[in-house]
Short mmCIF file of C-alpha atoms in Angstrom, two decimals:
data_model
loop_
_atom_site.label_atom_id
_atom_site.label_comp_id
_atom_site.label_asym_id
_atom_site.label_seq_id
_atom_site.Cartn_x
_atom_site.Cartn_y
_atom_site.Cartn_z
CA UNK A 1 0.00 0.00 0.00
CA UNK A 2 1.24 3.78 -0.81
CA UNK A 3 0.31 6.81 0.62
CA UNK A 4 0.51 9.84 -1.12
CA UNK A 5 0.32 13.74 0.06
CA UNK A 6 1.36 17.08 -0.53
CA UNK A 7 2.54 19.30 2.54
CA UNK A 8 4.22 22.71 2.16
CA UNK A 9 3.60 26.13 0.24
CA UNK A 10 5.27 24.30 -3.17
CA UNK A 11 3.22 21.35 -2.76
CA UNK A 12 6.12 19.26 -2.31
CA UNK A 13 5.18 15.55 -3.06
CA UNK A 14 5.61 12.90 -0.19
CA UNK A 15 4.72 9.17 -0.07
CA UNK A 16 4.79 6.39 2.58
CA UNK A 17 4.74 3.02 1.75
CA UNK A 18 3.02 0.41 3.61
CA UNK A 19 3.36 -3.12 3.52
CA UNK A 20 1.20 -5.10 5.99
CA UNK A 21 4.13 -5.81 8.34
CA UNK A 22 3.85 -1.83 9.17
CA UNK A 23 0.36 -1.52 8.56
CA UNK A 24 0.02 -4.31 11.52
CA UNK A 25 2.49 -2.09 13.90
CA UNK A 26 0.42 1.14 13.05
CA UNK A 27 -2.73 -0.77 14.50
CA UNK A 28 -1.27 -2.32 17.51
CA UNK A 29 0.03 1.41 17.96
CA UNK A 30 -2.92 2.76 17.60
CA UNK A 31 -4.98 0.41 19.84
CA UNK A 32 -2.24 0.99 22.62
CA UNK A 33 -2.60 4.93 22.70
CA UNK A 34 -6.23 4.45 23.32
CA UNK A 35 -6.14 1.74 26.31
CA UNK A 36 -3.64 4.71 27.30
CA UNK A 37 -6.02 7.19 27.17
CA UNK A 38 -8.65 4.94 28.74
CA UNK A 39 -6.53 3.99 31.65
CA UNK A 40 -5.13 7.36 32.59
CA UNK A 41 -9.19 8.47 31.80
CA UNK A 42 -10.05 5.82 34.66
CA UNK A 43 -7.48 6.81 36.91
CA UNK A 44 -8.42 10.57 36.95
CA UNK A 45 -11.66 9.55 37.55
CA UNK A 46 -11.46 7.83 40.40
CA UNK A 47 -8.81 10.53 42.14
CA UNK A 48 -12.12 12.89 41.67
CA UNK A 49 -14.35 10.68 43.12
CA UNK A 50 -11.98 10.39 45.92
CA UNK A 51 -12.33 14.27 46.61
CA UNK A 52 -15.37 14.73 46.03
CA UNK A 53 -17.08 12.09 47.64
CA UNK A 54 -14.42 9.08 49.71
CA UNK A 55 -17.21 6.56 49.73
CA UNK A 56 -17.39 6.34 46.12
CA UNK A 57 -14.31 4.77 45.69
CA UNK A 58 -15.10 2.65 48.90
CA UNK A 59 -18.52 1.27 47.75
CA UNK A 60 -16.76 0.67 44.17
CA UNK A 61 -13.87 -1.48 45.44
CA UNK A 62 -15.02 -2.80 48.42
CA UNK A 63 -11.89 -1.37 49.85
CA UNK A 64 -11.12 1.40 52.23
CA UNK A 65 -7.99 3.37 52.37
CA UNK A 66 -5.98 4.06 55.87
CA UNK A 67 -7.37 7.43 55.78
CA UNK A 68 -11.19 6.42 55.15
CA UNK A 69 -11.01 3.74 57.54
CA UNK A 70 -10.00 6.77 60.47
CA UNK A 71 -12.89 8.90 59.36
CA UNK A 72 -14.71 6.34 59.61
CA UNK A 73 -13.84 5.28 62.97
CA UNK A 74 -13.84 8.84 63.85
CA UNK A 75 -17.67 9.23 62.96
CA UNK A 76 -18.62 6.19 64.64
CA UNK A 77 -17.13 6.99 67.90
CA UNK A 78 -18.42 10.53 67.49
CA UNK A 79 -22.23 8.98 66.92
CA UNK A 80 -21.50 6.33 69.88
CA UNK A 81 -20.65 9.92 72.06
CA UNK A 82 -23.76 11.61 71.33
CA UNK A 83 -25.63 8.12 71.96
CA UNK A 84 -24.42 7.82 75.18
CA UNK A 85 -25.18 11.23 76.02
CA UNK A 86 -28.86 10.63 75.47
CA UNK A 87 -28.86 7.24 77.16
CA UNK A 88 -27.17 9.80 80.18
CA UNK A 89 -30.14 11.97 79.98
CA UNK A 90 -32.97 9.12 79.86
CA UNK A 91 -31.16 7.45 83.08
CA UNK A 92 -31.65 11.19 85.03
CA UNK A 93 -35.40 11.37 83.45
CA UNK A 94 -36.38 7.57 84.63
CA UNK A 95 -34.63 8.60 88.37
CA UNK A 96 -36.55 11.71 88.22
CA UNK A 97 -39.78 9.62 87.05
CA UNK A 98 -39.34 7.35 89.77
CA UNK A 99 -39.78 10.29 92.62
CA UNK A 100 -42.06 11.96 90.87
CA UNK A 101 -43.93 8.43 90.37
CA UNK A 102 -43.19 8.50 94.47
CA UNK A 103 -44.47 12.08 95.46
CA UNK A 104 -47.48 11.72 92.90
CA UNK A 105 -48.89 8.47 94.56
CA UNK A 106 -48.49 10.07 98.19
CA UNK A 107 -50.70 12.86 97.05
CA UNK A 108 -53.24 10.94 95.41
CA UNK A 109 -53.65 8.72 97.99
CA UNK A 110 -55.63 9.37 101.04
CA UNK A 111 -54.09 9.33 104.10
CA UNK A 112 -56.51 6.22 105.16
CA UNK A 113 -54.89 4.01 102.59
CA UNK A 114 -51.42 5.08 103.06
CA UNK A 115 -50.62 1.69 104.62
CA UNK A 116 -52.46 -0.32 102.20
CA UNK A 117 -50.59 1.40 99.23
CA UNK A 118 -48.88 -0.98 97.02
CA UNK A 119 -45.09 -0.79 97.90
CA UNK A 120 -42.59 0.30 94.76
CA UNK A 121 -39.12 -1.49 94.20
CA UNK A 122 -36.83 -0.60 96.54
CA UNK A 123 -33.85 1.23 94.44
CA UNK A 124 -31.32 3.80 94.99
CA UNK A 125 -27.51 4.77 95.07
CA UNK A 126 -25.39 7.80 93.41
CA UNK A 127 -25.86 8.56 89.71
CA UNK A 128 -23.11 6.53 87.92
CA UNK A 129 -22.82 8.19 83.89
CA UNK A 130 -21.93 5.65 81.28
CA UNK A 131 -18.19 6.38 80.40
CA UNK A 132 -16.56 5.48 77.04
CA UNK A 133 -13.41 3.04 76.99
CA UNK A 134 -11.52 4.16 74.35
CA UNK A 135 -9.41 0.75 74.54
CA UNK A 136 -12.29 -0.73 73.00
CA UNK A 137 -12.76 -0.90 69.45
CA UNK A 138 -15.52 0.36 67.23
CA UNK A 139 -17.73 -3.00 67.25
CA UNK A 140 -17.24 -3.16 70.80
CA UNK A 141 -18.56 0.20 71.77
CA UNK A 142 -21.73 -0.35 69.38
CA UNK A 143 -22.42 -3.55 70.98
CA UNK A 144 -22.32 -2.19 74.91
CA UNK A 145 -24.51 0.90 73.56
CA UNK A 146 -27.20 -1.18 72.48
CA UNK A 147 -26.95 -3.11 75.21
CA UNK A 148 -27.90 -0.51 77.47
CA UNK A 149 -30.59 0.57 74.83
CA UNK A 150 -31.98 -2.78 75.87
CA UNK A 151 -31.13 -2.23 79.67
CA UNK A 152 -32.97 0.92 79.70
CA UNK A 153 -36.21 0.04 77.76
CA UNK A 154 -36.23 -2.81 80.39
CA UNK A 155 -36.23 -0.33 83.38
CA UNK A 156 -38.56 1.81 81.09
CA UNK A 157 -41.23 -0.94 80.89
CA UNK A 158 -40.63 -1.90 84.48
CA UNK A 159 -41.49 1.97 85.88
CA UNK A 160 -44.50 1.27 83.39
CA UNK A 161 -45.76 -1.79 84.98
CA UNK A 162 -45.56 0.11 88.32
CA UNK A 163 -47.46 2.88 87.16
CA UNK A 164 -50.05 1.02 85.82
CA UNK A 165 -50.38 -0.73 89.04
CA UNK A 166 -50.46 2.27 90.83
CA UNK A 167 -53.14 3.68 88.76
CA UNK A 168 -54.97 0.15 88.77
CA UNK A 169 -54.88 0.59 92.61
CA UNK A 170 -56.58 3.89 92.78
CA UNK A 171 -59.12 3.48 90.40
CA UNK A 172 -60.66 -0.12 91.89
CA UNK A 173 -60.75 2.18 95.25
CA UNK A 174 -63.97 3.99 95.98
CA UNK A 175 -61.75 7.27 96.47
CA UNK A 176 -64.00 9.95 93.69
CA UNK A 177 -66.91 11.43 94.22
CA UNK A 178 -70.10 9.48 93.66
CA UNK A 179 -72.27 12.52 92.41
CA UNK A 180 -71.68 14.84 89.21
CA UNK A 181 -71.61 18.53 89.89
CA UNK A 182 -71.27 20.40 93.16
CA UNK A 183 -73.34 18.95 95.57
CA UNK A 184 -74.44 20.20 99.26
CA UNK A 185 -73.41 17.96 101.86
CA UNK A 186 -76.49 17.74 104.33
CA UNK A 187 -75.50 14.57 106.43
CA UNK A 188 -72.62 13.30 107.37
CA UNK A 189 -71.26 10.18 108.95
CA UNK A 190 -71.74 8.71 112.64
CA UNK A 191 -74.79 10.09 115.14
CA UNK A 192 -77.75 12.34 114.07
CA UNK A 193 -80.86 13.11 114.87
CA UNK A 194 -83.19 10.87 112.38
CA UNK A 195 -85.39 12.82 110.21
CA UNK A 196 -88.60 10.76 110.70
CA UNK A 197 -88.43 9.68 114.37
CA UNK A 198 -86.73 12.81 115.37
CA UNK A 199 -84.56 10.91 117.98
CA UNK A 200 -80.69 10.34 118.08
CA UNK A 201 -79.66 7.54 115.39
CA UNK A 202 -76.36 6.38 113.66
CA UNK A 203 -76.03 7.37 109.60
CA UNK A 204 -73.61 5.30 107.60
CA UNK A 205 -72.85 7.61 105.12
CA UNK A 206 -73.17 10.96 103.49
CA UNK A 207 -76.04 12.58 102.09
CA UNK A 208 -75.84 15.02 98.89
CA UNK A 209 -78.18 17.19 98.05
CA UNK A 210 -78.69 17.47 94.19
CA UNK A 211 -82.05 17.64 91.90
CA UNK A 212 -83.88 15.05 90.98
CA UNK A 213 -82.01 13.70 87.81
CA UNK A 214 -78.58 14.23 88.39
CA UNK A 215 -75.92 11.86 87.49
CA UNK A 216 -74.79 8.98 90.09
CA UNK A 217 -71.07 8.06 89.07
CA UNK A 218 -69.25 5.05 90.49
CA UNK A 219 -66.73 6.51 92.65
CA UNK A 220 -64.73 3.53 91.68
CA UNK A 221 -63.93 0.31 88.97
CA UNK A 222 -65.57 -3.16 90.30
CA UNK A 223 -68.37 -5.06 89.82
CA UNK A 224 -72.15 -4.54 90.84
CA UNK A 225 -73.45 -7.14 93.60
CA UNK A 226 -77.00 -5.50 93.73
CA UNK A 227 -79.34 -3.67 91.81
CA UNK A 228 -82.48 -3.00 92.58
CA UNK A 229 -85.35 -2.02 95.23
CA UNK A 230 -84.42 -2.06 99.59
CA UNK A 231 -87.13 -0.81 101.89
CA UNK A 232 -84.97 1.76 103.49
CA UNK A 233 -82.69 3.03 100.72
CA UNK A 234 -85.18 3.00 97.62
CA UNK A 235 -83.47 2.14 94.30
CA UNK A 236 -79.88 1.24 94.89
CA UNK A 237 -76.86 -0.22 93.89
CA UNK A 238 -74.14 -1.93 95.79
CA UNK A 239 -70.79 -2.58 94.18
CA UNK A 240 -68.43 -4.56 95.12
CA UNK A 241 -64.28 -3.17 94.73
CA UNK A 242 -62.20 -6.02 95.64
CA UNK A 243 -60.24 -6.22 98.82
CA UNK A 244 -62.75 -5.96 101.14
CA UNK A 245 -64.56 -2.39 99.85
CA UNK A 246 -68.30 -1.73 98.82
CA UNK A 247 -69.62 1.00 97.93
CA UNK A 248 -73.56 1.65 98.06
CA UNK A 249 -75.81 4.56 96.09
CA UNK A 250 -79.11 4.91 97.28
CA UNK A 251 -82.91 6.49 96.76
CA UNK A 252 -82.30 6.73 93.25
CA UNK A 253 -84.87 7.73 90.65
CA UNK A 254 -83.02 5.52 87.97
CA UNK A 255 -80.48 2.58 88.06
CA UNK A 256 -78.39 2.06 84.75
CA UNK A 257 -76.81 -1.02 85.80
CA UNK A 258 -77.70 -4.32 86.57
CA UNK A 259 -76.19 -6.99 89.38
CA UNK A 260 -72.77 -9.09 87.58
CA UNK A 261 -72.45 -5.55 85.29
CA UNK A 262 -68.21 -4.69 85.85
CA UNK A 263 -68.04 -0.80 86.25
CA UNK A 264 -65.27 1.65 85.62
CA UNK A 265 -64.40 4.39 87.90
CA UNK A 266 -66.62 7.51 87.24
CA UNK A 267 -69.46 5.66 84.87
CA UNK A 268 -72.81 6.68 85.11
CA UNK A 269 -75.07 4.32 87.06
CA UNK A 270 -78.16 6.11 88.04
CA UNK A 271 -79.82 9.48 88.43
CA UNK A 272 -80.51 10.95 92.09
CA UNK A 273 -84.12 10.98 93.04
CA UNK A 274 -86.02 10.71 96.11
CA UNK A 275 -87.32 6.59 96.32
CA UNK A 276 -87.34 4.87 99.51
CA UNK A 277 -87.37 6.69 103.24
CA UNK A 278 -86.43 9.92 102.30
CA UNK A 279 -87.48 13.30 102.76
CA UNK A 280 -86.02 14.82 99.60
CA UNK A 281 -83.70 14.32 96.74
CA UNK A 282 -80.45 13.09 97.17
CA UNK A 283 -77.87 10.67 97.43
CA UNK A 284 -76.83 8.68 100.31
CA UNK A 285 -73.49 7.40 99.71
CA UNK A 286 -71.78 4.61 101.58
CA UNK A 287 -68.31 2.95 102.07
CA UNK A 288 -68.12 -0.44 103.57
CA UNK A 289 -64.78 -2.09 104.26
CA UNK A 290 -64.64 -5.85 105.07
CA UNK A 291 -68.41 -5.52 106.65
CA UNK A 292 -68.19 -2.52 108.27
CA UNK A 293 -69.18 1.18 107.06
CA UNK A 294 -66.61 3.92 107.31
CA UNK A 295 -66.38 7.51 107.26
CA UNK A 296 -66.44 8.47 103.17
CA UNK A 297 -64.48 11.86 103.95
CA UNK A 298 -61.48 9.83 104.78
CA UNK A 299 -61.58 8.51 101.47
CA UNK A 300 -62.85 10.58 98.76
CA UNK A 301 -60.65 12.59 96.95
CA UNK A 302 -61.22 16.45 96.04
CA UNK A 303 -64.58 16.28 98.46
CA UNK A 304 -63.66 19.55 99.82
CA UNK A 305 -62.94 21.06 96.93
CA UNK A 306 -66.61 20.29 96.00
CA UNK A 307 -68.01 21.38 98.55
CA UNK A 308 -66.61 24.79 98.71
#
């Protein structure tokens, strides 16, 4: 093969001859200065994915450099810091829940029932932080972090289960008031003078004065053992609380419950009225622990307040 051109201002003629020997060279040439170019392409590439973004060249190879691996280590430990400073500030909030938790259920509960009040885990010592042992490596740390992720939702649901007892407690107690509104209080418990035979009797519970249709609310969760008509107290209910405490509603004008029916604390179960010996409207309210009536002041909660 011949190649011919002309190269200069004269037009000076110039040929190349090629046989296939040199033809052969000129392609291998050729083909080598492009996997050149490709390589030293790929290679510039990857130095600017390197700056720009490390994990590129991470994700790519599967490899890290010395470098990466350090940032990396250096982010981990930083996120394992600022984990363990929250796991720091939930151990202060669940002590400070658990007297809170303590002060809360001495206020809530009468003074009565103070010695029947169920008794929290014992607990207690200085305030130990969580400190990081940098001898440890990277796994390590993440491991005893969620451990005490797990250590800590325990205690969480524990405090929980106490609460909820707590609260359970309360509510199966006849401890709120029986009557919607504000009531006047025209009995109360122990001697008075009877209103029909005018002479010196016991009363075994507390009358409150309220028109003929208010609401009757259980002042606490159980289940109702009567329903129905007595002689003396008219329409009434009787409910039993567990643990030795009844509470009775009586000389209603309607009963919205009926004897096996469980009750939750505050649900309306009758309207006041006037029915059985009675001289007006009201309700005559009555606590009865293990078979024997008690004063209802000692027990409900906010009946001052109510009365006011």
């Amino acid at each position: 093969m011949q190649l011919i051109w002309v190269s200069g201002p004269v037009g000076k003629i110039r040929t190349l001859n090629l046989d296939a020997r040199r033809l052969i060279l000129l392609m291998i040439a050729g083909v080598f200065s492009l996997l050149t170019c490709g390589a030293v392409l790929h290679f510039v590439g990857f130095r600017i994915a390197l700056e720009v973004n490390p994990t590129l060249l991470g994700s790519y190879s599967q490899l890290h450099s010395t470098s990466e691996v350090e940032n990396i280590k250096k982010l981990y430990i930083q996120k394992y810091q600022e984990i363990q400073k929250q796991l720091q500030q939930n151990q202060r909030l669940m002590v400070d829940l658990q007297e809170q938790n303590k002060k809360l259920i001495n206020l809530a509960v009468p003074k009565v029932l103070l010695k029947e009040k169920p008794v929290l885990p014992a607990s207690g010592g200085p305030f130990i932080p969580i400190v990081l042992d940098k001898k440890k490596n990277i796994d390590d740390l993440l491991e005893d972090s969620f451990e005490h992720l797990k250590m800590l939702n325990h205690q969480l649901l524990e405090q929980k289960t106490v609460i909820d007892q707590q609260i359970q407690w309360l509510v199966s107690r006849p401890l709120t008031l029986p009557i919607f509104g504000n009531p006047t209080l025209t009995s109360g418990f122990g001697g008075r003078l009877d209103p029909f035979t005018k002479t010196w009797g016991a009363h075994e519970g507390l009358d409150f004065q309220e028109s003929i249709g208010s609401k009757i609310l259980s002042a606490g969760a159980g289940r109702v053992r009567f329903s129905g008509w007595e002689a003396s107290y008219g329409n009434s209910i009787l409910i039993d609380h567990g643990n030795g405490y009844i509470s009775r509603y009586a000389h209603a004008s309607r009963l919205f419950v009926r004897e096996g029916d469980h009750v939750q604390n505050q649900q309306l179960i009758g309207l006041v009225g006037s029915t059985g010996r009675s001289t007006g409207p009201h309700l005559h309210f009555e606590i009865i622990k293990n078979g024997i009536p008690v004063d209802p002041k000692e027990y409900l909660i906010g009946l001052k307040k109510a009365l006011n």
